[in-house]
mmCIF file of C-alpha atoms in Angstrom:
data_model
loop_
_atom_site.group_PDB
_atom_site.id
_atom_site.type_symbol
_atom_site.label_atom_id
_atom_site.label_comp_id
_atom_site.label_asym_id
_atom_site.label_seq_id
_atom_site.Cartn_x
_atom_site.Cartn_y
_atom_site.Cartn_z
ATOM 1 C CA UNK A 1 0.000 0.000 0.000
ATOM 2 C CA UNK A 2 1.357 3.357 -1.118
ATOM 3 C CA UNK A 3 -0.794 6.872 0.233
ATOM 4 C CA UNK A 4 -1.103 9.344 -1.915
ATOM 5 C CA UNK A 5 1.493 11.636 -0.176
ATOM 6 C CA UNK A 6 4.004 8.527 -0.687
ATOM 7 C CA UNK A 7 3.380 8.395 -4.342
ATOM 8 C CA UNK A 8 3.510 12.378 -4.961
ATOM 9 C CA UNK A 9 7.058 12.320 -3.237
ATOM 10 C CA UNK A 10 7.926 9.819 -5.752
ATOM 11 C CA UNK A 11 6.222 11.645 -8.853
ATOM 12 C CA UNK A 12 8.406 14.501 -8.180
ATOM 13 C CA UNK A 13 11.607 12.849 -8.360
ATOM 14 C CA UNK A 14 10.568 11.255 -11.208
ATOM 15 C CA UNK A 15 10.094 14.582 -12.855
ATOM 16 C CA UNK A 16 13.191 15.396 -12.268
ATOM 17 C CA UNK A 17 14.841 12.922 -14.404
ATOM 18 C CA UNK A 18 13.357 14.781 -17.297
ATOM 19 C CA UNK A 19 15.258 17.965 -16.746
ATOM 20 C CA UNK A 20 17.741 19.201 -19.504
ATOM 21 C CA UNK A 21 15.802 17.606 -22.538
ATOM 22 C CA UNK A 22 11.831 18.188 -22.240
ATOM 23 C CA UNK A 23 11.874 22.343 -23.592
ATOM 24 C CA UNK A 24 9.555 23.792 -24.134
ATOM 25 C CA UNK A 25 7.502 21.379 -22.200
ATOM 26 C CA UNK A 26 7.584 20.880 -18.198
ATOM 27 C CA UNK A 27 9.090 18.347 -16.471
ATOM 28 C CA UNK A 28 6.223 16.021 -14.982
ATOM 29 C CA UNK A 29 5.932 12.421 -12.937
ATOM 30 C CA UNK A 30 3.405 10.363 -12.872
ATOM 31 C CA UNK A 31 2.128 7.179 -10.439
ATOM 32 C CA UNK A 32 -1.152 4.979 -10.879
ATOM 33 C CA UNK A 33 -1.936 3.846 -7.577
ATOM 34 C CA UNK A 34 -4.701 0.488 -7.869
ATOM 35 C CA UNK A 35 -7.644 0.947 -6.001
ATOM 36 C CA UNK A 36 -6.251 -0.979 -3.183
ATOM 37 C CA UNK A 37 -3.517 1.517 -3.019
ATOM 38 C CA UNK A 38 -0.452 -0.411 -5.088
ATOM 39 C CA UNK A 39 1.736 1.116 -7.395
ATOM 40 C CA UNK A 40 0.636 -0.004 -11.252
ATOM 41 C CA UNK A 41 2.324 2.021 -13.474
ATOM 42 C CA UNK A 42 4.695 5.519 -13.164
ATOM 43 C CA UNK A 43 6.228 7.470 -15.442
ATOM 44 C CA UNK A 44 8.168 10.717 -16.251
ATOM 45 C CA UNK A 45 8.387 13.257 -19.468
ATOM 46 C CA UNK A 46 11.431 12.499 -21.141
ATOM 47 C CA UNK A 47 11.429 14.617 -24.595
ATOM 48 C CA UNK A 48 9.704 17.145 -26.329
ATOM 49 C CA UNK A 49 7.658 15.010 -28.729
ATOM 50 C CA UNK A 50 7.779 12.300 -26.660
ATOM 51 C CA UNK A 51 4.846 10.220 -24.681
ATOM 52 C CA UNK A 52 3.744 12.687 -21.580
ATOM 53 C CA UNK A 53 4.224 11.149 -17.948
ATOM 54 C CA UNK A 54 0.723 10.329 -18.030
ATOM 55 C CA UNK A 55 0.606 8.199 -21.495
ATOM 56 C CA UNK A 56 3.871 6.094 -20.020
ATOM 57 C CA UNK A 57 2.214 5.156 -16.434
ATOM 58 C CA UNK A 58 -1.335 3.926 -18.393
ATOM 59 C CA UNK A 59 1.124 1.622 -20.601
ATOM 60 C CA UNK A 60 2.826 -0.050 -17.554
ATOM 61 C CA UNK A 61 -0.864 -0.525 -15.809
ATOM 62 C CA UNK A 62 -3.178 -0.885 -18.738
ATOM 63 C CA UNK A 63 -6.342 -2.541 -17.292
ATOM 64 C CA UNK A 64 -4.824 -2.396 -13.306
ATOM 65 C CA UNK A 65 -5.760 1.382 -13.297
ATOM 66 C CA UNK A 66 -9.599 0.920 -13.644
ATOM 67 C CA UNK A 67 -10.798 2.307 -10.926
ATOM 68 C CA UNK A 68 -7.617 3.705 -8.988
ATOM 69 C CA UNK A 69 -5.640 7.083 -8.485
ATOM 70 C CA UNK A 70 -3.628 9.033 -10.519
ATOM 71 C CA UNK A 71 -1.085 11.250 -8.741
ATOM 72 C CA UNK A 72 0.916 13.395 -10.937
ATOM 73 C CA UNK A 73 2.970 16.861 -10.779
ATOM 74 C CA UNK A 74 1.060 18.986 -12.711
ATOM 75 C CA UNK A 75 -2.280 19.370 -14.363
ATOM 76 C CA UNK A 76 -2.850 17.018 -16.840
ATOM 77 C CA UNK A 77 -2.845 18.742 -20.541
ATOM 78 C CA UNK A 78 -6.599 19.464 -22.038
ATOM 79 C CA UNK A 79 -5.420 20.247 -25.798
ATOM 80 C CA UNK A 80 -3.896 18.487 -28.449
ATOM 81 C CA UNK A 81 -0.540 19.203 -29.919
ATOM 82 C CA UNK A 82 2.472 16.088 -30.301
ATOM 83 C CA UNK A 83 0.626 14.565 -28.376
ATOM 84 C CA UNK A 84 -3.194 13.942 -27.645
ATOM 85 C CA UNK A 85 -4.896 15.309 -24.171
ATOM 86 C CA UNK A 86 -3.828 13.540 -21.189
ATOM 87 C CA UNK A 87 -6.964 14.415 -19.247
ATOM 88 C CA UNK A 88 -8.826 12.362 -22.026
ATOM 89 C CA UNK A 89 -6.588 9.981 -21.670
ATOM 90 C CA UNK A 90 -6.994 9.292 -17.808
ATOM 91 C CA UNK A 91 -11.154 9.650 -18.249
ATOM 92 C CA UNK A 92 -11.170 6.672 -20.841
ATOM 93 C CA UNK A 93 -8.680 4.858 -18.563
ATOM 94 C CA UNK A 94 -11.422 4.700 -16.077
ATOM 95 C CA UNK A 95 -9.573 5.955 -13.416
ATOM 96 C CA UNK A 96 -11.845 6.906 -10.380
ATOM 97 C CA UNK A 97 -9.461 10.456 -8.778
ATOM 98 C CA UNK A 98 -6.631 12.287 -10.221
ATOM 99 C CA UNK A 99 -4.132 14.008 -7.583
ATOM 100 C CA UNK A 100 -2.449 16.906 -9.047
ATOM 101 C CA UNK A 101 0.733 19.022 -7.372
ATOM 102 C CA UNK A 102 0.306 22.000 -9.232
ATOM 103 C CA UNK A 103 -2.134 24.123 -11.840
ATOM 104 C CA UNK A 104 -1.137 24.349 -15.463
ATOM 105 C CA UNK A 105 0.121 28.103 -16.094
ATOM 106 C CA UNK A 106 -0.283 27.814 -19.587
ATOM 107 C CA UNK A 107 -3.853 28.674 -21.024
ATOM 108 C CA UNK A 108 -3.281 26.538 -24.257
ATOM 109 C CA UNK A 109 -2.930 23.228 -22.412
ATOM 110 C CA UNK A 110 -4.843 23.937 -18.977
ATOM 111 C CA UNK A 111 -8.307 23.289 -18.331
ATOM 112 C CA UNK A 112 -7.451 19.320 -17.907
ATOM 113 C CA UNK A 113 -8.786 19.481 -13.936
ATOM 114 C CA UNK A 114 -12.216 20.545 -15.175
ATOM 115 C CA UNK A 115 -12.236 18.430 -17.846
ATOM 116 C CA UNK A 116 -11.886 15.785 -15.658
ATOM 117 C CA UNK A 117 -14.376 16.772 -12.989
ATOM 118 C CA UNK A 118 -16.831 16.945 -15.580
ATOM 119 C CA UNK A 119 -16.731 13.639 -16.459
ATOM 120 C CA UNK A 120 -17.308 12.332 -12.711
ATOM 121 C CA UNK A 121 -13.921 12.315 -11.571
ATOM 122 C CA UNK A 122 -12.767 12.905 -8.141
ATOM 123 C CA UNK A 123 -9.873 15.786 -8.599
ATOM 124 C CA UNK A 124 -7.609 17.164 -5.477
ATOM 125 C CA UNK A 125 -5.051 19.741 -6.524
ATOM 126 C CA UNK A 126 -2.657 21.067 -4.004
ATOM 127 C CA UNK A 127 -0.509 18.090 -2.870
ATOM 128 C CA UNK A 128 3.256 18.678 -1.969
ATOM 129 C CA UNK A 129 2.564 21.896 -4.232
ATOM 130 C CA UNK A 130 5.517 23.576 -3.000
ATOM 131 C CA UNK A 131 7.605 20.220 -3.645
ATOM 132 C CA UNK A 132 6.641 19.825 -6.960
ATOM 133 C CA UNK A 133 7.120 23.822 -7.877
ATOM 134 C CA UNK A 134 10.734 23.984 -6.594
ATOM 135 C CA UNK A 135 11.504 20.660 -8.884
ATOM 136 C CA UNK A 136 9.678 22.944 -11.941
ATOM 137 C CA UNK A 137 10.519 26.088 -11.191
ATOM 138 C CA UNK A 138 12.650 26.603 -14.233
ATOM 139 C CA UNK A 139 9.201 25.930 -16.798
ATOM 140 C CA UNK A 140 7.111 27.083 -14.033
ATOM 141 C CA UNK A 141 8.778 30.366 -14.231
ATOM 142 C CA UNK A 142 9.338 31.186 -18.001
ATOM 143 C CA UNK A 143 5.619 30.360 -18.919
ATOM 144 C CA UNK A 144 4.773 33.297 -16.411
ATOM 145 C CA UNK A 145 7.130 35.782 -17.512
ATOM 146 C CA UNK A 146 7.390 34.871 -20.805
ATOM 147 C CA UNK A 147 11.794 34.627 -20.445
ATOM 148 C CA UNK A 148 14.018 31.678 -19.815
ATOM 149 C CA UNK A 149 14.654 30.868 -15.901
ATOM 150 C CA UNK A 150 18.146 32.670 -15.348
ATOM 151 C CA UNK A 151 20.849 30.694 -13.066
ATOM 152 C CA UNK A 152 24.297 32.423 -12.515
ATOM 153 C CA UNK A 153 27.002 30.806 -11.711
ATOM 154 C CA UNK A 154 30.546 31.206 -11.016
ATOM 155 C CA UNK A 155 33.204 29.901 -8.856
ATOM 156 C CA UNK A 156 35.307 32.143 -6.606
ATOM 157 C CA UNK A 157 38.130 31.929 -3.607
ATOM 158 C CA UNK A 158 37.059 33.212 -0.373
ATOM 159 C CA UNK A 159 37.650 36.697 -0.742
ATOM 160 C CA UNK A 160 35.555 36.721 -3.719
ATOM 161 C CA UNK A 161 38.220 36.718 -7.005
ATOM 162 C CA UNK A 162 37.316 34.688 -9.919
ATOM 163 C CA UNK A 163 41.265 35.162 -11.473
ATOM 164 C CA UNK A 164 44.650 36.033 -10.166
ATOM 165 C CA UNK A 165 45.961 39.683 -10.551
ATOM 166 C CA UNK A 166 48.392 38.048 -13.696
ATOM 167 C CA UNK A 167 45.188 36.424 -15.140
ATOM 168 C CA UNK A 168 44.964 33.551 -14.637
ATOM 169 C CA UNK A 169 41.880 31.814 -13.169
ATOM 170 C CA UNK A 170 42.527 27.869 -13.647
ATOM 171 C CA UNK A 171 41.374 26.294 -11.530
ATOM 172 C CA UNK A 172 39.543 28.670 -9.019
ATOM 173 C CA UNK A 173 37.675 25.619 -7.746
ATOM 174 C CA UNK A 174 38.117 21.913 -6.909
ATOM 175 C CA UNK A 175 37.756 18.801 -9.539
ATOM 176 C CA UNK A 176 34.943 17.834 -7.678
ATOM 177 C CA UNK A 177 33.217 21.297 -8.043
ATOM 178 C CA UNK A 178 34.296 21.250 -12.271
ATOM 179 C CA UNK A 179 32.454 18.095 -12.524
ATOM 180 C CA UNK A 180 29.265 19.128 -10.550
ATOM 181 C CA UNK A 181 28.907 21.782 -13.089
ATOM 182 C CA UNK A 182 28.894 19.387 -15.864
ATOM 183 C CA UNK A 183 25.692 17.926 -14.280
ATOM 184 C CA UNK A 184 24.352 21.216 -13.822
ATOM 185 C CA UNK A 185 25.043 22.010 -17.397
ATOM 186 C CA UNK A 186 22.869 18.365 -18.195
ATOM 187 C CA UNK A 187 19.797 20.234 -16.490
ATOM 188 C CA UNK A 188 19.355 23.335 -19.368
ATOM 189 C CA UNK A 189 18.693 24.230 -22.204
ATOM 190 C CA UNK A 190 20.858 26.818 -22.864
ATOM 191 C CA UNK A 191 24.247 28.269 -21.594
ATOM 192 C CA UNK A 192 25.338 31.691 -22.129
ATOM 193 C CA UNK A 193 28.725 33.798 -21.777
ATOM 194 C CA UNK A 194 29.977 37.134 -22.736
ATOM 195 C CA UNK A 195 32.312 37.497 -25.208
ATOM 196 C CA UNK A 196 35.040 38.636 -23.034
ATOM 197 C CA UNK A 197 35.388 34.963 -21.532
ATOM 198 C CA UNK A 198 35.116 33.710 -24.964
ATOM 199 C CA UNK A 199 38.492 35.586 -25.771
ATOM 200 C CA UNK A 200 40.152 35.504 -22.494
ATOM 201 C CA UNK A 201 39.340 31.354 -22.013
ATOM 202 C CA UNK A 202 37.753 30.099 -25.015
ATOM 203 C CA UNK A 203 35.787 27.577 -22.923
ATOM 204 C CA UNK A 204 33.590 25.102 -25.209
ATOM 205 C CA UNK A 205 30.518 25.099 -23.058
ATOM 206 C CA UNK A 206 29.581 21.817 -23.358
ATOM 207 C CA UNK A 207 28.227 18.990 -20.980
ATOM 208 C CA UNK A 208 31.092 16.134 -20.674
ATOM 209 C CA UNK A 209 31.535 13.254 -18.689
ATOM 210 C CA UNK A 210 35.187 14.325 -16.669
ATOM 211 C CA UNK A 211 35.807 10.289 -16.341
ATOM 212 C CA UNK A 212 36.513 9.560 -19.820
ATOM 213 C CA UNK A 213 36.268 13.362 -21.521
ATOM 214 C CA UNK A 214 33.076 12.182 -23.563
ATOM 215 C CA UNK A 215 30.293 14.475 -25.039
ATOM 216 C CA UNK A 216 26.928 14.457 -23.205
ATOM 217 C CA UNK A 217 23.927 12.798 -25.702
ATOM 218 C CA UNK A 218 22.096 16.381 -25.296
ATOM 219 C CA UNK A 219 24.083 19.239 -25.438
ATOM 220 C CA UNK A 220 22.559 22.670 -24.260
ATOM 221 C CA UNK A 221 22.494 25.400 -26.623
ATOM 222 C CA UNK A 222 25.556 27.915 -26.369
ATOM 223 C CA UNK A 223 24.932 31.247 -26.271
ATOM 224 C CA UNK A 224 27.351 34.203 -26.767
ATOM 225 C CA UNK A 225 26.666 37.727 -26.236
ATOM 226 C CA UNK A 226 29.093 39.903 -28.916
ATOM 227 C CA UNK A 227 27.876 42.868 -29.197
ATOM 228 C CA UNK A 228 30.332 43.317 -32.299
ATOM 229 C CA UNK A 229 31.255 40.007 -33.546
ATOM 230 C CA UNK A 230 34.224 39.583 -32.475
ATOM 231 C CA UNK A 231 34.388 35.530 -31.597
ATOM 232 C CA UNK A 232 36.592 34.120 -33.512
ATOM 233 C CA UNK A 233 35.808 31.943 -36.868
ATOM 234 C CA UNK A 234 38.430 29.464 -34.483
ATOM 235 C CA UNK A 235 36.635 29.603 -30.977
ATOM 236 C CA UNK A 236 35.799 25.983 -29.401
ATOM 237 C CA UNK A 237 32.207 27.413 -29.097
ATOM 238 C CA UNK A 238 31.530 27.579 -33.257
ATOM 239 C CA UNK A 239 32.831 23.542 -32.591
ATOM 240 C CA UNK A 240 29.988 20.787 -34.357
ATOM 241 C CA UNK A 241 30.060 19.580 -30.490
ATOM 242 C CA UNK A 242 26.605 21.692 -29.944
ATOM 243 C CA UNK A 243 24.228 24.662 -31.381
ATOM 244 C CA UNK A 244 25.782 27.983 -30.837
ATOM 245 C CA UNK A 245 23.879 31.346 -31.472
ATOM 246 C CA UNK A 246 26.774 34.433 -31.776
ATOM 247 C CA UNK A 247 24.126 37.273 -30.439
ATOM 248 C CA UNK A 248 25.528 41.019 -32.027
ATOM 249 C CA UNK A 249 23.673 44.175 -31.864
ATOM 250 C CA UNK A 250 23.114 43.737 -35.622
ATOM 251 C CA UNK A 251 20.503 40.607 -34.596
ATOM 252 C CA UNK A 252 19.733 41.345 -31.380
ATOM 253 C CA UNK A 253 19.609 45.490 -31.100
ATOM 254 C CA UNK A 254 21.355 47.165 -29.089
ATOM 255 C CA UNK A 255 20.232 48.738 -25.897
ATOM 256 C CA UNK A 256 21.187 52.823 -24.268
ATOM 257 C CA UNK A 257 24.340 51.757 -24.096
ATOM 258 C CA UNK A 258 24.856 50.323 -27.759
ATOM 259 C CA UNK A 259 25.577 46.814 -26.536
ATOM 260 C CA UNK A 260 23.400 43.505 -26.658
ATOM 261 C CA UNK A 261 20.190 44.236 -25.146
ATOM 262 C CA UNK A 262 19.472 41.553 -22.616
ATOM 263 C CA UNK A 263 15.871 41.379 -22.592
ATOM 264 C CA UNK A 264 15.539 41.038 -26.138
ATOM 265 C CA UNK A 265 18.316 37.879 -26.015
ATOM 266 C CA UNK A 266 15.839 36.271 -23.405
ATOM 267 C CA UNK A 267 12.928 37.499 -25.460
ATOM 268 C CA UNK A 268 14.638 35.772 -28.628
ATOM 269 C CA UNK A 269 15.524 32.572 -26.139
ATOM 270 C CA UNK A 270 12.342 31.589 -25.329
ATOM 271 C CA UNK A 271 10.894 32.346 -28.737
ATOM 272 C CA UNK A 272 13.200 29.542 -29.423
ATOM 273 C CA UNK A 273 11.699 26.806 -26.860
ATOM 274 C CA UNK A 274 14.583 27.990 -24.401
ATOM 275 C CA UNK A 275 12.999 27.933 -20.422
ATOM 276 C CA UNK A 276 16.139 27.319 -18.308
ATOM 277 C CA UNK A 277 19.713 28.970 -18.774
ATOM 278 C CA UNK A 278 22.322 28.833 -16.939
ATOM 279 C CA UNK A 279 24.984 32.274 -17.067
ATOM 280 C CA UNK A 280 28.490 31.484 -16.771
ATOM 281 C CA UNK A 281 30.236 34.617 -17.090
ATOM 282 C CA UNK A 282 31.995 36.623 -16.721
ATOM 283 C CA UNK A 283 31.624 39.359 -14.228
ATOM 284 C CA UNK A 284 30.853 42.116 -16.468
ATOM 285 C CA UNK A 285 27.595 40.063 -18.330
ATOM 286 C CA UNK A 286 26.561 39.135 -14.853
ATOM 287 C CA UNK A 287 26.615 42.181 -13.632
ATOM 288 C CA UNK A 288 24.511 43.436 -16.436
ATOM 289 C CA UNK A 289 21.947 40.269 -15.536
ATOM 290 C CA UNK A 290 21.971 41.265 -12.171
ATOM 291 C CA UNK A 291 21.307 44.759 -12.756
ATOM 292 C CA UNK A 292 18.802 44.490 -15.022
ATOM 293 C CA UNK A 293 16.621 42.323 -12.496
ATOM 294 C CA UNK A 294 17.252 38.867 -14.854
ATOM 295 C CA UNK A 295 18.622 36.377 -12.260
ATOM 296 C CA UNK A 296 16.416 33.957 -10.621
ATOM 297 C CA UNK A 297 18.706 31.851 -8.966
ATOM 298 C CA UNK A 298 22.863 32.275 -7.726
ATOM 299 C CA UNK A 299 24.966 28.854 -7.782
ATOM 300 C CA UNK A 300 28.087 29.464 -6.255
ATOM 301 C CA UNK A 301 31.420 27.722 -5.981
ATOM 302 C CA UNK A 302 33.558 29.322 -3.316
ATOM 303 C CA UNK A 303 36.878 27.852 -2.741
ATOM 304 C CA UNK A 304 39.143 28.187 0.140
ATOM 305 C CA UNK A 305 41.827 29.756 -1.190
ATOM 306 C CA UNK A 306 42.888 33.813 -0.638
ATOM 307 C CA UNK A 307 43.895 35.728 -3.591
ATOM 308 C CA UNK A 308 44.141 39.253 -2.412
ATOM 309 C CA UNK A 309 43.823 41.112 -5.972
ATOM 310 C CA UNK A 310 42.760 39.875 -8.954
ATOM 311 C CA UNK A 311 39.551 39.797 -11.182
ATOM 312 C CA UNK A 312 36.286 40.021 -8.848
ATOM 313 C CA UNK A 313 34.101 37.461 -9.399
ATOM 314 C CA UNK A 314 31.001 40.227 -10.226
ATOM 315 C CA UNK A 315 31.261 44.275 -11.342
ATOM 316 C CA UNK A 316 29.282 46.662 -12.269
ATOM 317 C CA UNK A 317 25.946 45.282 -11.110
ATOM 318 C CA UNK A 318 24.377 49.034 -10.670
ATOM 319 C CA UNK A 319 25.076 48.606 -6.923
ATOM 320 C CA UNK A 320 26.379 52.194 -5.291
ATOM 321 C CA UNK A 321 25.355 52.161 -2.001
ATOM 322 C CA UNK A 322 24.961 49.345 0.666
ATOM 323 C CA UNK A 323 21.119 50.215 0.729
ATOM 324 C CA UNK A 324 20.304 48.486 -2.818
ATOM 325 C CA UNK A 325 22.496 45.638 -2.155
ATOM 326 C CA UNK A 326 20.795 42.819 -3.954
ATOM 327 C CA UNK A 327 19.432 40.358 -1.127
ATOM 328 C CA UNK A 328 19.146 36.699 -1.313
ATOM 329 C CA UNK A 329 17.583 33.769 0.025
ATOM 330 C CA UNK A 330 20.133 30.420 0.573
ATOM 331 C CA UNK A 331 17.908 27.243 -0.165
ATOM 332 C CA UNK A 332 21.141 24.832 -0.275
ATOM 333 C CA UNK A 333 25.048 25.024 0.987
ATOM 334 C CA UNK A 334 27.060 22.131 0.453
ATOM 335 C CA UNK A 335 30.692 20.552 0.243
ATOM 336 C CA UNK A 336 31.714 19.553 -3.135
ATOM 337 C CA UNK A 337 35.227 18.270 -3.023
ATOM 338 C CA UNK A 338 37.173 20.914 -0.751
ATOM 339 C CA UNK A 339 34.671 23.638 -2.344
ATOM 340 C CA UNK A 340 31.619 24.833 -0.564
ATOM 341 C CA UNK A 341 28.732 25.196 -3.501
ATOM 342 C CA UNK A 342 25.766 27.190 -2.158
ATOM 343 C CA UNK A 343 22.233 27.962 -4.326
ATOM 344 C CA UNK A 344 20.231 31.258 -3.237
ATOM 345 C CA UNK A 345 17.442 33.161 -4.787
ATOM 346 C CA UNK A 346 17.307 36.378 -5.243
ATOM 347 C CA UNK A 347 14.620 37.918 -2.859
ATOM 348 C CA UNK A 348 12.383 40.334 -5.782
ATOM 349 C CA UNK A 349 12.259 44.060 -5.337
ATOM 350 C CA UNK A 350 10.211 45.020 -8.518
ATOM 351 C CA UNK A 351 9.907 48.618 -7.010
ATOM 352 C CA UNK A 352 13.965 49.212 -7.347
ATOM 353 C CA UNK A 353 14.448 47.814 -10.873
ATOM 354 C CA UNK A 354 14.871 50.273 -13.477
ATOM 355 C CA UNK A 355 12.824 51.179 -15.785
ATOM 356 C CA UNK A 356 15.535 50.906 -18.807
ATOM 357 C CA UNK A 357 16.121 47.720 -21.042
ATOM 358 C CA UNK A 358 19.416 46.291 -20.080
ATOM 359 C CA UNK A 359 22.615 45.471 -22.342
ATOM 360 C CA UNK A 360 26.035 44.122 -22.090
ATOM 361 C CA UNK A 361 28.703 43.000 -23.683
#
């Protein structure tokens, strides 16, 4: 026997596994409890395209669910577009109740709760909602705004240097803390630099396995902001190892400054089936992010070591008094190698963000 609040906690890590590769769709689990409370089928979205979490728990159960519970993450779709309507689905399944975390955002494919209800079956919404919201946030977040989830992150020694006053910035942080970014890479859909690290590091932003140095099956798009052009025709990020979008002022616009507006590269990201990037640098680009009021979420790498003088790991955020410091919210601090790695929101001040769109380099 499995409760409801059992088989939710298990939906939600299943939705997780789907993370990196279902944009522009949400991450979503699935279980079909029996009506005597047994697990019958479960499932997770894997792919855009691809059979929703729904679809692949009804093909493990098949006849078992007649009569039972489906518990799944989010509201179950009530529109046809790779796939048929999910709520549909569960009615002629015969299921009896549907448990669902969280309400579908998006007014194309919501609806599937009433849908449901309509046709006689018992619907509860609600469940481990703040559970299944964290695991989603990234989808969760872009349908709302309309622009990609923004994570920055960058690794840093104690006193808050991201290079050494000659330069040279390899390796700020641990093995163990190089690697853990490779899985965070695996979780989006799109990673973006400035060109200023492109010329200074020419870093291939690519997901790789650091065991044997092999590519990732999904690769997240690579994003450079040149407000000129100037990447070279030679950079590892014009490599056939993934998609790579050179954004100039020429494509783009520019913004008051004359440099890449940022809001219209988010704009043009999302238009694209982008939901979730993750900024890597370098301080200058972030700062613009930051300013601007485009970061969601901070990942951090901070390494005990003490520079003194060097490159700061962030400038020019449009910080100049300790009064608009930017405040944030710490939902995880951990050790990774001899690294500690620690993940904090931004807390929203909507009242202090300019009223200007933002560019950068």
């Amino acid at each position: 026997m499995v409760t409801e609040d059992e088989a939710m906690r298990r939906a939600i890590a299943l939705a997780a596994r789907g993370l990196g590769t279902t944009s522009p769709n949400p991450v979503v689990g699935c279980l079909l409890l029996s009506p005597e409370g047994e697990v019958v089928g479960e499932g997770f979205h894997a792919y855009a395209g691809g059979p929703h979490a729904e679809i692949v728990a009804l093909a493990q159960a098949g006849e078992r669910a007649r009569g039972g519970t489906c518990v799944v993450t989010l509201e179950p779709c009530n529109h046809t577009g790779r796939t048929g309507p999910c709520s549909d689905a569960l009615i002629q399944a015969g299921l009896r109740r549907v448990v669902i975390a969280v309400d579908d955002p998006n007014p194309v494919a919501s609806g599937g709760a009433a849908t449901m209800r309509a046709a006689g079956l018992q619907v509860a919404t609600g469940m481990r909602r703040p559970d299944a919201e964290l695991g989603n946030i990234a989808w969760l977040t872009a349908v709302r705004r309309g622009r990609p989830y923004v994570t920055w992150k960058f690794a840093a020694t104690l006193d808050g240097r991201s290079a050494a006053a000659d330069g040279t910035s390899q390796w700020v942080s641990s093995a163990e803390s190089r690697a853990d970014v490779h899985v965070l890479r695996s979780t989006v859909d799109a990673i973006v630099a400035g060109v200023g690290t492109v010329l200074a590091d020419d870093p291939q932003l690519t997901v790789r396995d650091l065991r044997d140095g092999s590519l990732a099956i999904k690769q997240p798009l690579r994003v450079v902001v040149d407000s000129h052009g100037r990447t070279p025709t030679t950079a590892r990020v014009r490599d056939a190892a993934a998609s790579t979008w050179i954004v100039t002022t020429a494509e783009a616009g520019p913004g008051p400054d004359g440099r890449v507006d940022l809001t219209a590269v988010l704009t043009g990201l999302f238009e694209r089936g982008i939901r979730n990037v993750l900024l890597e640098g370098g301080p200058t680009l972030a700062g613009a992010f930051l300013a601007a009021g485009l970061v969601d979420r901070v990942i951090g790498y901070v390494a005990p070591k003490l520079l003194g003088a060097g490159r700061a790991a962030l400038v020019d955020a449009g910080i100049g008094t300790i009064a608009e410091a930017l405040e944030l919210d710490f939902t995880d601090i951990a050790q990774i190698g001899a690294d500690l790695r620690f993940t904090a929101t931004l807390r929203p001040k909507p009242s202090d963000r300019p009223a200007h769109r933002p560019s950068s380099e």
